[in-house]
Short mmCIF file of C-alpha atoms in Angstrom, two decimals:
data_model
loop_
_atom_site.label_atom_id
_atom_site.label_comp_id
_atom_site.label_asym_id
_atom_site.label_seq_id
_atom_site.Cartn_x
_atom_site.Cartn_y
_atom_site.Cartn_z
CA UNK Q 249 111.23 91.84 -6.39
CA UNK Q 250 112.47 90.61 -9.84
CA UNK Q 251 115.61 88.28 -10.96
CA UNK Q 252 116.67 88.21 -14.53
CA UNK Q 253 119.58 86.49 -16.12
CA UNK Q 254 118.46 87.98 -19.64
CA UNK Q 255 115.94 89.55 -21.32
CA UNK Q 256 113.63 87.66 -23.19
CA UNK Q 257 112.86 87.62 -27.06
CA UNK Q 258 111.91 90.64 -28.47
CA UNK Q 259 108.78 90.93 -31.16
CA UNK Q 260 106.81 93.68 -33.08
CA UNK Q 261 103.30 93.81 -33.44
CA UNK Q 262 102.30 96.93 -35.90
CA UNK Q 263 98.44 97.75 -35.45
CA UNK Q 264 96.64 98.78 -38.66
CA UNK Q 265 92.92 100.07 -37.40
CA UNK Q 266 90.90 100.54 -40.49
CA UNK Q 267 88.72 98.22 -42.58
CA UNK Q 268 86.08 98.24 -44.79
CA UNK Q 269 83.16 97.43 -41.88
CA UNK Q 270 83.10 95.84 -38.51
CA UNK Q 271 82.28 92.11 -38.49
CA UNK Q 272 79.38 91.60 -36.24
CA UNK Q 273 81.36 89.38 -33.82
CA UNK Q 274 84.82 91.15 -33.37
CA UNK Q 275 85.82 92.95 -30.63
CA UNK Q 276 89.49 94.38 -31.56
CA UNK Q 277 89.86 98.45 -32.10
CA UNK Q 278 89.20 98.21 -35.67
CA UNK Q 279 86.44 101.12 -37.54
CA UNK Q 280 84.91 101.01 -40.88
CA UNK Q 281 86.90 103.64 -43.34
CA UNK Q 282 84.79 106.72 -44.36
CA UNK Q 283 87.27 107.66 -48.03
CA UNK Q 284 90.71 107.61 -48.44
CA UNK Q 285 92.69 106.00 -45.80
CA UNK Q 286 95.84 108.49 -44.65
CA UNK Q 287 98.38 106.05 -45.57
CA UNK Q 288 101.31 108.73 -45.79
CA UNK Q 289 100.54 110.00 -42.51
CA UNK Q 290 99.61 106.43 -40.48
CA UNK Q 291 103.60 105.37 -41.94
CA UNK Q 292 104.80 108.21 -40.65
CA UNK Q 293 103.08 108.13 -37.22
CA UNK Q 294 103.94 104.61 -37.01
CA UNK Q 295 108.03 105.02 -37.30
CA UNK Q 296 107.56 108.15 -35.03
CA UNK Q 297 105.89 105.77 -32.45
CA UNK Q 298 108.36 103.12 -32.82
CA UNK Q 299 110.92 105.79 -32.04
CA UNK Q 300 110.12 106.62 -29.43
CA UNK Q 301 109.57 102.82 -27.49
CA UNK Q 302 113.45 102.59 -28.61
CA UNK Q 303 115.21 103.55 -25.82
CA UNK Q 304 113.34 100.75 -24.39
CA UNK Q 305 114.58 98.72 -26.33
CA UNK Q 306 118.16 99.58 -27.35
CA UNK Q 307 120.46 96.62 -28.36
CA UNK Q 308 118.09 94.06 -28.36
CA UNK Q 309 116.89 92.16 -32.17
CA UNK Q 310 113.50 91.86 -33.10
CA UNK Q 311 112.77 88.62 -34.21
CA UNK Q 312 109.20 88.54 -35.76
CA UNK Q 313 107.02 91.31 -36.96
CA UNK Q 314 103.08 91.10 -37.25
CA UNK Q 315 101.31 93.75 -39.39
CA UNK Q 316 97.32 92.66 -37.68
CA UNK Q 317 94.69 94.92 -37.93
CA UNK Q 318 91.51 95.33 -38.88
CA UNK Q 319 93.49 95.54 -42.31
CA UNK Q 320 96.42 95.54 -43.16
CA UNK Q 321 95.65 94.88 -46.18
CA UNK Q 322 93.86 97.89 -47.22
CA UNK Q 323 97.18 99.06 -47.10
CA UNK Q 324 99.06 99.18 -50.88
CA UNK Q 325 102.66 97.58 -51.25
CA UNK Q 326 104.16 101.26 -51.54
CA UNK Q 327 103.07 101.74 -47.97
CA UNK Q 328 104.30 98.54 -45.97
CA UNK Q 329 107.73 98.61 -48.04
CA UNK Q 330 108.06 102.61 -46.99
CA UNK Q 331 106.90 100.97 -43.46
CA UNK Q 332 109.15 98.05 -43.30
CA UNK Q 333 112.50 99.46 -44.16
CA UNK Q 334 111.81 102.55 -41.68
CA UNK Q 335 111.25 100.06 -39.04
CA UNK Q 336 114.74 98.40 -40.22
CA UNK Q 337 116.42 100.96 -40.47
CA UNK Q 338 115.35 101.71 -36.84
CA UNK Q 339 115.74 98.09 -35.52
CA UNK Q 340 117.88 95.07 -35.91
CA UNK Q 341 116.11 92.34 -37.28
CA UNK Q 342 117.23 88.87 -36.92
CA UNK Q 343 118.89 86.71 -40.45
CA UNK Q 344 115.35 85.11 -41.48
CA UNK Q 345 112.89 87.42 -39.16
CA UNK Q 346 109.38 86.31 -39.98
CA UNK Q 347 107.56 88.88 -41.32
CA UNK Q 348 103.86 88.11 -41.73
CA UNK Q 349 100.73 90.16 -42.82
CA UNK Q 350 97.41 89.48 -42.56
CA UNK Q 351 95.01 90.10 -45.50
CA UNK Q 352 91.63 89.85 -46.17
CA UNK Q 353 90.84 88.06 -49.05
CA UNK Q 354 87.46 91.01 -49.96
CA UNK Q 355 90.81 93.35 -49.87
CA UNK Q 356 93.62 91.52 -51.94
CA UNK Q 357 94.46 89.91 -56.21
CA UNK Q 358 97.84 88.48 -56.69
CA UNK Q 359 99.71 91.62 -57.80
CA UNK Q 360 99.17 93.08 -54.28
CA UNK Q 361 100.56 90.10 -52.89
CA UNK Q 362 103.41 89.73 -55.28
CA UNK Q 363 104.10 93.87 -53.73
CA UNK Q 364 103.58 92.80 -50.32
CA UNK Q 365 106.32 89.90 -51.20
CA UNK Q 366 108.89 92.13 -52.47
CA UNK Q 367 108.48 95.05 -49.43
CA UNK Q 368 109.66 92.32 -46.96
CA UNK Q 369 106.90 90.23 -45.94
CA UNK Q 370 107.39 86.50 -45.90
CA UNK Q 371 103.97 85.04 -44.27
CA UNK Q 372 100.88 85.36 -45.00
CA UNK Q 373 98.50 85.72 -42.66
CA UNK Q 374 94.73 85.14 -44.38
CA UNK Q 375 90.88 85.82 -43.02
CA UNK Q 376 88.59 83.20 -44.53
CA UNK Q 377 86.76 82.16 -41.45
CA UNK Q 378 83.82 80.16 -43.74
CA UNK Q 379 83.73 78.97 -47.85
CA UNK Q 380 80.16 79.00 -47.48
CA UNK Q 381 78.19 81.73 -48.44
CA UNK Q 382 75.41 82.28 -46.52
CA UNK Q 383 77.74 82.15 -42.93
CA UNK Q 384 79.91 85.13 -44.27
CA UNK Q 385 77.01 86.62 -44.44
CA UNK Q 386 76.07 86.03 -41.26
CA UNK Q 387 79.46 87.20 -40.09
CA UNK Q 388 79.62 90.35 -41.84
CA UNK Q 389 82.25 89.55 -44.15
CA UNK Q 390 82.83 91.33 -47.19
CA UNK Q 391 83.97 88.05 -49.00
CA UNK Q 392 82.22 84.94 -50.89
CA UNK Q 393 83.85 81.91 -51.29
CA UNK Q 394 85.00 82.65 -54.96
CA UNK Q 395 87.35 85.85 -53.22
CA UNK Q 396 88.51 83.29 -50.33
CA UNK Q 397 89.80 80.76 -52.81
CA UNK Q 398 91.68 83.31 -54.97
CA UNK Q 399 93.19 85.08 -52.35
CA UNK Q 400 94.70 81.71 -51.36
CA UNK Q 401 95.58 80.55 -54.95
CA UNK Q 402 97.10 84.02 -55.05
CA UNK Q 403 99.40 84.04 -52.00
CA UNK Q 404 100.63 80.57 -53.64
CA UNK Q 405 101.33 82.25 -57.26
CA UNK Q 406 102.71 85.56 -55.54
CA UNK Q 407 105.45 83.13 -54.03
CA UNK Q 408 104.62 82.99 -50.56
CA UNK Q 409 105.72 79.54 -49.54
CA UNK Q 410 104.23 80.03 -46.15
CA UNK Q 411 100.59 81.32 -45.01
CA UNK Q 412 98.33 81.17 -42.79
CA UNK Q 413 94.43 80.42 -43.17
CA UNK Q 414 92.00 81.58 -40.25
CA UNK Q 415 88.93 79.34 -40.10
CA UNK Q 416 85.93 79.69 -37.66
CA UNK Q 417 83.96 76.81 -36.34
CA UNK Q 418 80.90 76.39 -34.24
CA UNK Q 419 78.88 79.33 -36.43
CA UNK Q 420 75.40 79.73 -36.36
CA UNK Q 421 73.35 76.82 -36.85
CA UNK Q 422 76.76 74.83 -37.88
CA UNK Q 423 76.76 71.26 -38.65
CA UNK Q 424 79.92 69.06 -37.71
CA UNK Q 425 79.63 68.37 -41.30
CA UNK Q 426 79.11 71.50 -42.64
CA UNK Q 427 82.31 72.36 -40.36
CA UNK Q 428 84.38 69.58 -41.92
CA UNK Q 429 83.74 70.98 -45.23
CA UNK Q 430 85.33 74.51 -44.73
CA UNK Q 431 88.36 72.26 -43.54
CA UNK Q 432 88.69 70.26 -46.01
CA UNK Q 433 88.18 73.22 -48.36
CA UNK Q 434 90.63 74.84 -46.88
CA UNK Q 435 93.07 72.02 -46.72
CA UNK Q 436 92.96 72.05 -50.25
CA UNK Q 437 94.55 74.82 -50.94
CA UNK Q 438 97.01 73.47 -48.77
CA UNK Q 439 98.11 76.38 -45.90
CA UNK Q 440 100.99 75.52 -43.94
CA UNK Q 441 99.69 76.84 -40.88
CA UNK Q 442 95.90 76.87 -39.98
CA UNK Q 443 94.30 79.14 -37.11
CA UNK Q 444 90.54 76.76 -36.13
CA UNK Q 445 88.82 79.24 -33.80
CA UNK Q 446 85.31 78.66 -31.80
CA UNK Q 447 83.23 81.79 -31.75
CA UNK Q 448 82.73 83.36 -29.00
CA UNK Q 449 80.36 85.88 -28.35
CA UNK Q 450 82.48 88.51 -26.93
CA UNK Q 451 81.27 92.12 -24.77
CA UNK Q 452 80.98 95.13 -26.52
CA UNK Q 453 80.02 93.55 -29.98
CA UNK Q 454 76.96 93.25 -32.50
CA UNK Q 455 76.85 89.62 -31.76
CA UNK Q 456 76.99 89.80 -27.74
CA UNK Q 457 73.58 92.35 -28.43
CA UNK Q 458 71.97 90.17 -30.55
CA UNK Q 459 73.15 86.81 -30.36
CA UNK Q 460 72.96 84.46 -33.45
CA UNK Q 461 71.15 80.76 -32.75
CA UNK Q 462 74.87 78.07 -32.04
CA UNK Q 463 75.31 75.00 -32.08
CA UNK Q 464 75.11 73.37 -28.36
CA UNK Q 465 77.96 72.19 -26.08
CA UNK Q 466 77.66 68.49 -26.62
CA UNK Q 467 77.70 69.41 -30.86
CA UNK Q 468 80.65 71.91 -30.29
CA UNK Q 469 82.75 69.30 -28.65
CA UNK Q 470 82.12 66.68 -31.67
CA UNK Q 471 82.94 68.92 -33.45
CA UNK Q 472 86.10 70.50 -32.52
CA UNK Q 473 87.16 66.51 -31.98
CA UNK Q 474 85.99 66.39 -35.87
CA UNK Q 475 88.23 68.69 -37.01
CA UNK Q 476 90.85 67.50 -34.89
CA UNK Q 477 90.60 64.66 -36.50
CA UNK Q 478 90.93 65.71 -39.79
CA UNK Q 479 93.53 67.51 -39.38
CA UNK Q 480 95.98 65.55 -37.65
CA UNK Q 481 95.49 63.34 -40.03
CA UNK Q 482 96.50 66.00 -42.30
CA UNK Q 483 100.17 66.11 -41.04
CA UNK Q 484 98.88 69.30 -39.41
CA UNK Q 485 100.12 69.31 -35.25
CA UNK Q 486 98.32 70.75 -32.93
CA UNK Q 487 100.38 73.14 -30.59
CA UNK Q 488 98.45 75.57 -29.31
CA UNK Q 489 94.27 75.76 -28.55
CA UNK Q 490 94.00 77.26 -31.97
CA UNK Q 491 96.68 76.80 -34.02
CA UNK Q 492 97.59 74.07 -35.81
CA UNK Q 493 100.73 73.82 -38.24
CA UNK Q 494 102.84 71.54 -40.35
CA UNK Q 495 106.54 70.92 -39.44
CA UNK Q 496 108.23 73.85 -38.53
CA UNK Q 497 106.06 76.37 -39.42
CA UNK Q 498 104.57 77.33 -36.72
CA UNK Q 499 103.73 80.75 -36.12
CA UNK Q 500 107.13 82.12 -34.25
CA UNK Q 501 105.80 85.98 -33.39
CA UNK Q 502 102.70 83.51 -31.97
CA UNK Q 503 104.86 81.84 -30.37
CA UNK Q 504 106.90 84.27 -28.64
CA UNK Q 505 103.52 85.32 -26.75
CA UNK Q 506 102.42 82.27 -25.48
CA UNK Q 507 105.98 81.89 -24.14
CA UNK Q 508 106.06 85.14 -22.04
CA UNK Q 509 108.58 87.19 -25.10
CA UNK Q 510 108.10 90.66 -25.15
CA UNK Q 511 106.74 93.13 -27.92
CA UNK Q 512 106.74 96.34 -28.55
CA UNK Q 513 104.03 97.69 -30.51
CA UNK Q 514 102.75 100.81 -32.84
CA UNK Q 515 99.50 101.42 -34.35
CA UNK Q 516 96.66 102.75 -32.90
CA UNK Q 517 95.68 100.79 -29.36
CA UNK Q 518 98.53 98.60 -29.91
CA UNK Q 519 99.68 97.11 -26.66
CA UNK Q 520 103.32 96.06 -25.91
CA UNK Q 521 104.81 94.14 -23.24
CA UNK Q 522 108.80 95.41 -22.55
CA UNK Q 523 110.92 93.65 -19.47
CA UNK Q 524 114.42 95.22 -17.71
CA UNK Q 525 115.70 95.04 -14.58
CA UNK Q 526 112.97 96.29 -12.39
CA UNK Q 527 110.63 93.81 -13.92
CA UNK Q 528 107.35 93.66 -16.56
CA UNK Q 529 105.89 96.84 -18.24
CA UNK Q 530 102.53 96.24 -20.29
CA UNK Q 531 101.61 100.21 -21.91
CA UNK Q 532 99.63 100.61 -24.49
CA UNK Q 533 99.41 103.19 -27.31
CA UNK Q 534 95.82 106.06 -27.55
CA UNK Q 535 93.29 103.58 -29.45
CA UNK Q 536 91.05 105.94 -31.83
CA UNK Q 537 93.27 106.35 -35.16
CA UNK Q 538 92.02 110.33 -35.34
CA UNK Q 539 93.94 110.98 -32.24
CA UNK Q 540 96.73 108.68 -32.45
CA UNK Q 541 97.62 110.22 -35.82
CA UNK Q 542 98.09 113.44 -33.91
CA UNK Q 543 100.19 112.41 -31.17
CA UNK Q 544 102.13 109.56 -31.79
CA UNK Q 545 105.46 110.01 -31.50
CA UNK Q 546 105.20 112.58 -28.75
CA UNK Q 547 103.67 111.68 -24.80
CA UNK Q 548 100.37 111.92 -25.87
CA UNK Q 549 100.35 109.37 -27.83
CA UNK Q 550 101.03 107.00 -24.49
CA UNK Q 551 97.18 105.47 -24.04
CA UNK Q 552 98.37 104.06 -20.57
CA UNK Q 553 100.90 102.20 -18.66
CA UNK Q 554 101.50 100.18 -15.94
CA UNK Q 555 103.67 97.40 -13.84
CA UNK Q 556 102.29 94.23 -13.00
CA UNK Q 557 103.09 92.92 -9.56
CA UNK Q 558 104.45 89.95 -8.84
CA UNK Q 559 101.17 87.58 -8.84
CA UNK Q 560 100.04 89.18 -11.44
CA UNK Q 561 103.27 89.16 -13.36
CA UNK Q 562 103.06 84.91 -12.52
CA UNK Q 563 99.35 84.58 -13.46
CA UNK Q 564 100.27 86.22 -16.87
CA UNK Q 565 103.00 83.75 -17.74
CA UNK Q 566 100.88 80.67 -16.83
CA UNK Q 567 98.29 81.85 -19.50
CA UNK Q 568 99.99 81.73 -21.84
CA UNK Q 569 102.18 78.95 -21.04
CA UNK Q 570 99.04 76.34 -20.56
CA UNK Q 571 97.65 77.34 -24.07
CA UNK Q 572 100.64 75.71 -25.46
CA UNK Q 573 99.90 71.93 -25.59
CA UNK Q 574 103.39 70.94 -25.25
CA UNK Q 575 103.82 73.52 -22.74
CA UNK Q 576 107.29 74.84 -21.42
CA UNK Q 577 110.31 73.82 -19.73
CA UNK Q 578 109.27 74.83 -15.62
CA UNK Q 579 113.07 77.07 -15.95
CA UNK Q 580 111.45 78.95 -18.57
CA UNK Q 581 109.49 79.89 -15.45
CA UNK Q 582 111.97 81.87 -13.70
CA UNK Q 583 114.05 83.57 -16.88
CA UNK Q 584 110.57 85.29 -18.39
CA UNK Q 585 108.96 86.40 -14.88
CA UNK Q 586 112.99 87.14 -12.85
CA UNK Q 587 110.23 85.04 -10.00
CA UNK Q 588 111.35 82.04 -7.63
CA UNK Q 589 109.53 78.97 -9.38
CA UNK Q 590 108.16 78.42 -5.83
CA UNK Q 591 105.61 80.97 -6.20
CA UNK Q 592 104.08 78.87 -8.56
CA UNK Q 593 103.94 75.31 -6.23
CA UNK Q 594 100.88 75.56 -4.52
CA UNK Q 595 98.86 75.54 -7.67
CA UNK Q 596 100.82 73.37 -9.21
CA UNK Q 597 100.61 70.24 -7.31
CA UNK Q 598 97.07 71.18 -7.42
CA UNK Q 599 96.67 71.08 -10.71
CA UNK Q 600 98.53 67.92 -10.85
CA UNK Q 601 96.19 66.32 -8.36
CA UNK Q 602 93.42 66.87 -9.89
CA UNK Q 603 94.92 65.56 -13.48
CA UNK Q 604 95.07 68.44 -15.22
CA UNK Q 605 99.22 68.76 -15.28
CA UNK Q 606 101.45 66.32 -16.15
CA UNK Q 607 102.91 65.01 -13.21
CA UNK Q 608 106.20 66.37 -14.48
CA UNK Q 609 108.29 69.07 -12.17
CA UNK Q 610 110.75 69.86 -14.77
CA UNK Q 611 108.00 70.23 -17.58
CA UNK Q 612 104.65 72.57 -17.11
CA UNK Q 613 102.51 70.14 -20.07
CA UNK Q 614 98.48 70.18 -19.73
CA UNK Q 615 97.27 66.62 -19.60
CA UNK Q 616 94.46 65.80 -22.22
CA UNK Q 617 91.70 66.49 -19.66
CA UNK Q 618 93.88 70.00 -18.88
CA UNK Q 619 93.11 70.73 -22.53
CA UNK Q 620 89.64 70.30 -21.90
CA UNK Q 621 88.70 72.45 -18.99
CA UNK Q 622 91.85 75.00 -19.78
CA UNK Q 623 89.76 77.87 -18.11
CA UNK Q 624 88.87 75.91 -14.82
CA UNK Q 625 92.81 74.73 -14.60
CA UNK Q 626 94.51 78.21 -15.58
CA UNK Q 627 91.77 79.70 -12.69
CA UNK Q 628 93.94 77.68 -9.96
CA UNK Q 629 96.48 80.55 -10.85
CA UNK Q 630 94.87 83.59 -10.40
CA UNK Q 631 96.57 85.60 -7.89
CA UNK Q 632 94.17 85.10 -4.53
CA UNK Q 633 93.32 88.20 -3.97
CA UNK Q 634 91.04 88.30 -7.72
CA UNK Q 635 89.65 85.03 -6.72
#
């Protein structure tokens, strides 16, 4: 049985499934747009979808909103304003709630950013990936170096004092100096947050089917070490595997995921995690945009629903918590999972003995070795039936 003393914090994720062109590394639910995007119809569908989910979270305040994709910045400021107004009319947002919108440099300009800011968006996440023209072409991005630089500058001009830049490293045939040059260019734009991802070849992507020549493991390790040193020197603290922030600028929305909070998910293919007295429910919406537009707000709009068992919930908590550089207080395990911490004692002891976790019974924190071999650490917590 699960036993919860309090419900976790709640966030809202809103998915926008359209983009100008599908990138060869992308495994998200995104679809190249053909013709006009049905903005009004999609906003109506999102709000109907949210209303359907409200009985699951009656009375619970929403702490953050993340508009992701796809490319949300393909939508006009007027559509985003109507959407956020509709959200506020249906749920209670905490004061100073973080509201993030993902933007592609090839789809924005200062006027549009000003409109998003006026609509209530207070944080941007701009998908740069690289400033090198040849790498941008290989990655299938629709923007160039100039558009990337202009997007960050436009964010500040529009009044955003909190924005993230997405960067990738380990790109095809990339050298350490090229990766550092990208990072230094990003830092010069004065973001408050940086998401620094290693390019990986995910299943069901073009890059997986036709792999490019990537740097070898030794070069990747040296590259990551050099990038982390550069970020630390610039005042960016790493708080998660791929996340670095200035003081007070960590992503509250993403932290809620990693701390095993709850989240509603609306939009085509969006996923949600909701806790109640009986346990945890995971659910997702129909994936294809056309189906979603037809079915959102009805029982047919639900793509699937499941109740993970005790072992799966315990593993999912650890899978997220171990991504955090500082880890989490051990007491949060029982608060967020509703489970007795004793069920984790064996793998915790093993991980400490291997030097992958700090020997602290009150705090779950990976060691530097544990962060380096995170997959091996996480594997210790897999349910025995799946090993």
